[in-house]
Amino acid sequence: MLEIKNLHVQLEDEDKQILKGVDLTVEPGKVHAIMGPNGSGKSTLSYVLSGRDGYEVTEGTATLEGEDLLDMEPEERAAAGVFLAFQYPVEIPGVGNMTFLRTAVNAQRKARGQEELSAADFLKEVRAKAKTLKIDADMLKRPVNVGFSGGEKKRNEILQMAMLEPKMCIMDETDSGLDVDAMKLVSEGVNALRDEGRSFLVITHYQRLLDHIKPDVVHIMANGRIVKTGGPELALEVEHNGYADILAEVN
Ligand code: ADP
Ligand code: MG
Ligand code: MG
């Protein structure tokens, strides 16, 4: 699904190297987790994959199903199936959640060469999906994320994900600031969207999210590179011992 090879990234304005040769392959249907100390480059990796401004790829490649991702505009990446869930979801006062979702879905359908969904079909779909994700109908009518609790924002993001049906979901610390119940809901949402044609890259600080979203593979990122890869037990090791042992081992 996603193949990253020797990815080097620096900031556009400063001569600062952030990613220093990331190698990562995510197979279709798999959930990969990335953990790592603060400042190791996890968010930068997710931004670069989604096409955010300000970063320059100086070396290496990233492909989605064999297509060069780095060559695409952000909208093209979204149309190709990349979805990035932000650490801090934006609030959009004055724009109803439903309108926002419908605009996003139809923009993506257009970019994929599909017909727009009619208002009735969209409504049917959004209601069905909201129900599966236990999202209140009331939340669909309110302005995007305005006054939403942390948990509601995250659930809303899962709803966006469900509506856009991405192939590659990237979640950057979607668990930060969530209480245990909210984290459970997010995890249930993700688990409901797990599918053999859909992959996840879950960036997290906490092992406890991975109790609910069982990853197939866990990577440790440090100083701009993936320094260790293993199974779910690697996350437990981090939880118990921190990063020091692993970093000492690879240095
Ligand atoms: P993580 O998500 O693992 O905590 P980040 O990708 O946010 O790490 O950051 C990696 C490093 O790059 C940090 O040292 C951070 O300060 C730096 N960095 C990232 N983006 C910027 C930016 N726009 N301007 C300056 N420094 C940045
Ligand atoms: Mg950080
Ligand atoms: Mg980060």
CSV table of C-alpha atoms and ligand atoms in Angstrom, one decimal:
chain,number,residue,atom,x,y,z
A,1,MET,CA,0.0,0.0,0.0
A,2,LEU,CA,2.5,2.6,1.2
A,3,GLU,CA,6.2,2.3,0.5
A,4,ILE,CA,8.7,4.8,1.9
A,5,LYS,CA,12.4,4.4,0.9
A,6,ASN,CA,15.3,6.4,2.3
A,7,LEU,CA,13.2,9.5,2.9
A,8,HIS,CA,15.1,12.6,3.7
A,9,VAL,CA,13.3,15.8,4.5
A,10,GLN,CA,14.4,19.2,5.6
A,11,LEU,CA,12.6,22.4,6.4
A,12,GLU,CA,12.1,24.7,3.5
A,13,ASP,CA,13.1,28.0,5.3
A,14,GLU,CA,15.9,26.6,7.5
A,15,ASP,CA,18.6,24.3,6.6
A,16,LYS,CA,17.4,21.8,9.1
A,17,GLN,CA,17.3,18.1,8.3
A,18,ILE,CA,14.4,16.4,10.1
A,19,LEU,CA,13.9,13.0,8.4
A,20,LYS,CA,17.2,11.3,7.8
A,21,GLY,CA,16.4,8.2,5.8
A,22,VAL,CA,13.0,6.7,6.7
A,23,ASP,CA,12.2,3.3,5.4
A,24,LEU,CA,8.7,1.9,5.9
A,25,THR,CA,6.4,-0.5,4.1
A,26,VAL,CA,2.8,-0.8,5.1
A,27,GLU,CA,1.0,-3.7,3.5
A,28,PRO,CA,-2.7,-3.5,2.5
A,29,GLY,CA,-5.1,-4.2,5.4
A,30,LYS,CA,-2.4,-3.8,8.1
A,31,VAL,CA,-2.2,-1.5,11.0
A,32,HIS,CA,1.3,-0.1,11.7
A,33,ALA,CA,2.0,2.0,14.8
A,34,ILE,CA,4.9,4.5,15.1
A,35,MET,CA,6.1,5.4,18.6
A,36,GLY,CA,9.1,7.5,19.5
A,37,PRO,CA,10.4,10.3,21.7
A,38,ASN,CA,9.2,13.9,21.2
A,39,GLY,CA,10.9,15.6,18.3
A,40,SER,CA,11.9,12.4,16.5
A,41,GLY,CA,10.1,13.5,13.3
A,42,LYS,CA,6.8,11.5,13.6
A,43,SER,CA,4.5,14.5,12.8
A,44,THR,CA,6.9,15.6,10.0
A,45,LEU,CA,6.5,12.2,8.4
A,46,SER,CA,2.7,12.5,8.4
A,47,TYR,CA,2.8,16.1,7.1
A,48,VAL,CA,5.1,15.2,4.3
A,49,LEU,CA,3.0,12.2,3.3
A,50,SER,CA,-0.1,14.4,3.2
A,51,GLY,CA,1.6,17.2,1.2
A,52,ARG,CA,1.8,20.0,3.7
A,53,ASP,CA,3.8,23.1,2.7
A,54,GLY,CA,7.1,24.0,4.3
A,55,TYR,CA,9.0,20.7,3.9
A,56,GLU,CA,11.5,19.8,1.2
A,57,VAL,CA,12.2,16.2,0.2
A,58,THR,CA,15.9,16.0,-0.5
A,59,GLU,CA,16.2,12.3,-1.1
A,60,GLY,CA,14.1,9.1,-1.2
A,61,THR,CA,10.7,8.1,-2.4
A,62,ALA,CA,7.1,7.5,-1.1
A,63,THR,CA,4.6,5.7,-3.1
A,64,LEU,CA,0.9,4.7,-2.6
A,65,GLU,CA,0.1,1.5,-4.5
A,66,GLY,CA,3.1,2.2,-6.7
A,67,GLU,CA,2.2,5.8,-7.5
A,68,ASP,CA,4.6,8.6,-6.6
A,69,LEU,CA,2.9,10.4,-3.7
A,70,LEU,CA,5.5,13.1,-3.4
A,71,ASP,CA,4.7,14.3,-6.9
A,72,MET,CA,1.0,14.8,-6.2
A,73,GLU,CA,-0.8,17.9,-4.9
A,74,PRO,CA,-2.5,17.5,-1.5
A,75,GLU,CA,-5.9,17.2,-3.1
A,76,GLU,CA,-4.6,14.5,-5.5
A,77,ARG,CA,-3.2,12.6,-2.5
A,78,ALA,CA,-6.5,12.7,-0.8
A,79,ALA,CA,-8.2,11.6,-4.0
A,80,ALA,CA,-5.7,8.7,-4.3
A,81,GLY,CA,-6.8,7.6,-0.8
A,82,VAL,CA,-4.5,9.3,1.8
A,83,PHE,CA,-6.3,10.6,4.9
A,84,LEU,CA,-4.5,12.5,7.7
A,85,ALA,CA,-6.2,12.8,11.0
A,86,PHE,CA,-4.7,15.8,12.8
A,87,GLN,CA,-3.5,16.0,16.4
A,88,TYR,CA,-5.5,19.2,16.7
A,89,PRO,CA,-8.7,19.2,14.6
A,90,VAL,CA,-9.6,22.7,13.2
A,91,GLU,CA,-12.8,24.5,14.2
A,92,ILE,CA,-14.7,26.1,11.3
A,93,PRO,CA,-17.3,28.5,12.7
A,94,GLY,CA,-20.3,29.1,10.5
A,95,VAL,CA,-19.9,25.9,8.5
A,96,GLY,CA,-22.2,23.1,9.4
A,97,ASN,CA,-20.6,19.7,9.9
A,98,MET,CA,-22.9,18.1,7.4
A,99,THR,CA,-22.2,20.7,4.7
A,100,PHE,CA,-18.5,20.4,5.3
A,101,LEU,CA,-18.6,16.6,5.0
A,102,ARG,CA,-20.7,16.7,1.9
A,103,THR,CA,-18.4,19.2,0.2
A,104,ALA,CA,-15.4,17.1,1.1
A,105,VAL,CA,-17.0,13.9,-0.1
A,106,ASN,CA,-18.1,15.4,-3.4
A,107,ALA,CA,-14.8,17.1,-4.0
A,108,GLN,CA,-13.1,13.8,-3.6
A,109,ARG,CA,-15.6,12.0,-5.8
A,110,LYS,CA,-15.0,14.6,-8.5
A,111,ALA,CA,-11.3,14.2,-8.3
A,112,ARG,CA,-11.8,10.4,-8.6
A,113,GLY,CA,-14.0,10.9,-11.7
A,114,GLN,CA,-17.2,9.8,-9.9
A,115,GLU,CA,-20.6,11.5,-9.9
A,116,GLU,CA,-21.5,13.7,-7.0
A,117,LEU,CA,-23.8,12.2,-4.3
A,118,SER,CA,-27.3,13.6,-4.3
A,119,ALA,CA,-28.4,15.3,-1.1
A,120,ALA,CA,-30.7,12.4,-0.3
A,121,ASP,CA,-28.0,9.8,-0.9
A,122,PHE,CA,-25.5,11.7,1.1
A,123,LEU,CA,-27.9,12.1,4.0
A,124,LYS,CA,-28.7,8.4,4.0
A,125,GLU,CA,-25.0,7.5,4.0
A,126,VAL,CA,-23.9,10.0,6.7
A,127,ARG,CA,-26.7,8.9,9.0
A,128,ALA,CA,-25.9,5.3,8.6
A,129,LYS,CA,-22.3,5.8,9.3
A,130,ALA,CA,-22.9,8.2,12.2
A,131,LYS,CA,-25.1,5.5,13.7
A,132,THR,CA,-22.4,2.8,13.5
A,133,LEU,CA,-19.9,5.1,15.1
A,134,LYS,CA,-22.4,6.1,17.8
A,135,ILE,CA,-22.3,9.8,16.7
A,136,ASP,CA,-25.2,11.9,17.8
A,137,ALA,CA,-27.4,13.3,15.0
A,138,ASP,CA,-27.1,16.7,16.7
A,139,MET,CA,-23.3,16.7,16.1
A,140,LEU,CA,-23.9,16.6,12.4
A,141,LYS,CA,-25.8,19.9,12.5
A,142,ARG,CA,-23.4,21.9,14.5
A,143,PRO,CA,-20.6,24.0,13.1
A,144,VAL,CA,-17.5,21.9,12.4
A,145,ASN,CA,-15.8,21.1,15.7
A,146,VAL,CA,-16.9,24.3,17.3
A,147,GLY,CA,-17.5,23.7,21.0
A,148,PHE,CA,-16.9,20.0,20.5
A,149,SER,CA,-15.3,18.1,23.4
A,150,GLY,CA,-12.0,16.4,22.7
A,151,GLY,CA,-13.8,13.1,22.3
A,152,GLU,CA,-16.4,14.6,20.0
A,153,LYS,CA,-13.7,16.1,17.7
A,154,LYS,CA,-12.0,12.8,17.4
A,155,ARG,CA,-15.2,10.9,16.7
A,156,ASN,CA,-16.0,13.5,14.1
A,157,GLU,CA,-12.7,12.8,12.5
A,158,ILE,CA,-13.5,9.1,12.4
A,159,LEU,CA,-16.8,10.0,10.7
A,160,GLN,CA,-14.9,12.1,8.1
A,161,MET,CA,-12.6,9.1,7.6
A,162,ALA,CA,-15.6,6.7,7.2
A,163,MET,CA,-17.2,9.0,4.7
A,164,LEU,CA,-14.1,9.6,2.6
A,165,GLU,CA,-13.2,5.8,2.6
A,166,PRO,CA,-9.5,6.3,2.4
A,167,LYS,CA,-7.0,3.5,1.6
A,168,MET,CA,-4.2,4.9,3.8
A,169,CYS,CA,-5.2,6.5,7.1
A,170,ILE,CA,-2.6,8.3,8.9
A,171,MET,CA,-3.4,9.3,12.5
A,172,ASP,CA,-1.0,11.6,14.3
A,173,GLU,CA,-1.5,11.4,18.1
A,174,THR,CA,-5.2,11.1,17.7
A,175,ASP,CA,-5.3,9.9,21.3
A,176,SER,CA,-3.6,12.9,22.9
A,177,GLY,CA,-5.9,14.6,25.4
A,178,LEU,CA,-8.5,11.9,25.3
A,179,ASP,CA,-9.9,10.3,28.4
A,180,VAL,CA,-10.2,6.5,28.4
A,181,ASP,CA,-13.8,6.4,27.2
A,182,ALA,CA,-13.1,8.7,24.3
A,183,MET,CA,-10.1,6.7,23.4
A,184,LYS,CA,-12.2,3.6,23.4
A,185,LEU,CA,-14.7,5.2,21.0
A,186,VAL,CA,-11.9,6.3,18.6
A,187,SER,CA,-10.4,2.8,18.7
A,188,GLU,CA,-13.8,1.2,18.1
A,189,GLY,CA,-14.3,3.6,15.1
A,190,VAL,CA,-10.9,2.7,13.7
A,191,ASN,CA,-11.5,-1.0,14.3
A,192,ALA,CA,-14.9,-0.7,12.5
A,193,LEU,CA,-13.1,0.8,9.5
A,194,ARG,CA,-10.4,-1.9,9.4
A,195,ASP,CA,-10.6,-3.6,6.0
A,196,GLU,CA,-8.3,-5.7,3.8
A,197,GLY,CA,-8.1,-2.8,1.4
A,198,ARG,CA,-7.3,-0.2,4.0
A,199,SER,CA,-4.2,0.4,5.9
A,200,PHE,CA,-3.5,2.5,9.0
A,201,LEU,CA,-0.4,4.3,10.3
A,202,VAL,CA,-1.1,5.2,13.9
A,203,ILE,CA,1.3,7.6,15.5
A,204,THR,CA,1.1,7.5,19.3
A,205,HIS,CA,2.9,8.2,22.5
A,206,TYR,CA,0.9,5.8,24.5
A,207,GLN,CA,0.8,2.1,24.5
A,208,ARG,CA,-2.8,2.1,25.9
A,209,LEU,CA,-4.2,3.2,22.5
A,210,LEU,CA,-2.6,0.1,21.1
A,211,ASP,CA,-4.5,-2.0,23.7
A,212,HIS,CA,-7.6,-1.1,21.8
A,213,ILE,CA,-6.3,-0.7,18.2
A,214,LYS,CA,-4.2,-3.9,17.9
A,215,PRO,CA,-1.3,-3.1,15.6
A,216,ASP,CA,0.2,-5.7,13.3
A,217,VAL,CA,3.6,-3.9,13.4
A,218,VAL,CA,5.2,-1.4,15.8
A,219,HIS,CA,8.0,0.9,14.7
A,220,ILE,CA,10.2,3.1,16.9
A,221,MET,CA,11.3,6.4,15.4
A,222,ALA,CA,14.2,8.3,16.8
A,223,ASN,CA,16.2,11.2,15.4
A,224,GLY,CA,14.6,11.1,12.0
A,225,ARG,CA,14.7,7.4,11.3
A,226,ILE,CA,12.9,4.2,12.1
A,227,VAL,CA,15.3,2.5,14.4
A,228,LYS,CA,13.5,-0.6,15.5
A,229,THR,CA,10.5,-2.6,14.2
A,230,GLY,CA,8.7,-5.4,15.9
A,231,GLY,CA,5.3,-6.7,16.9
A,232,PRO,CA,2.9,-5.4,19.6
A,233,GLU,CA,5.3,-6.5,22.3
A,234,LEU,CA,7.6,-3.6,21.3
A,235,ALA,CA,4.9,-1.1,22.4
A,236,LEU,CA,4.7,-2.9,25.8
A,237,GLU,CA,8.5,-2.8,26.1
A,238,VAL,CA,8.4,1.0,25.6
A,239,GLU,CA,5.5,1.3,28.1
A,240,HIS,CA,7.6,-0.5,30.8
A,241,ASN,CA,11.1,0.7,30.1
A,242,GLY,CA,10.8,3.9,28.1
A,243,TYR,CA,12.9,4.6,25.0
A,244,ALA,CA,16.3,4.6,26.7
A,245,ASP,CA,17.1,0.9,26.3
A,246,ILE,CA,16.0,0.8,22.7
A,247,LEU,CA,18.0,3.9,21.8
A,248,ALA,CA,21.1,2.6,23.6
A,249,GLU,CA,20.8,-0.6,21.6
A,250,VAL,CA,20.7,1.1,18.2
A,251,ASN,CA,23.3,3.8,18.8
B,1,ADP,P1,7.5,14.5,16.7
B,1,ADP,O1,6.1,14.5,16.1
B,1,ADP,O2,8.1,13.1,16.7
B,1,ADP,O3,7.4,15.0,18.1
B,1,ADP,P2,8.2,16.6,14.8
B,1,ADP,O4,8.1,16.0,13.5
B,1,ADP,O5,7.1,17.4,15.3
B,1,ADP,O6,8.5,15.4,15.9
B,1,ADP,O7,9.5,17.4,14.9
B,1,ADP,C1,10.8,16.9,14.6
B,1,ADP,C2,11.8,18.0,14.7
B,1,ADP,O8,11.7,18.9,13.7
B,1,ADP,C3,11.7,18.7,16.1
B,1,ADP,O9,13.1,19.0,16.5
B,1,ADP,C4,11.0,20.0,15.7
B,1,ADP,O10,11.3,21.0,16.6
B,1,ADP,C5,11.5,20.2,14.3
B,1,ADP,N1,10.5,20.9,13.4
B,1,ADP,C6,9.4,20.3,12.8
B,1,ADP,N2,8.7,21.2,12.1
B,1,ADP,C7,9.3,22.4,12.3
B,1,ADP,C8,9.1,23.7,11.8
B,1,ADP,N3,8.1,24.0,11.0
B,1,ADP,N4,10.0,24.7,12.2
B,1,ADP,C9,11.0,24.4,13.0
B,1,ADP,N5,11.3,23.2,13.5
B,1,ADP,C10,10.5,22.2,13.2
B,2,MG,MG,5.8,16.4,19.1
B,3,MG,MG,4.2,15.0,16.7
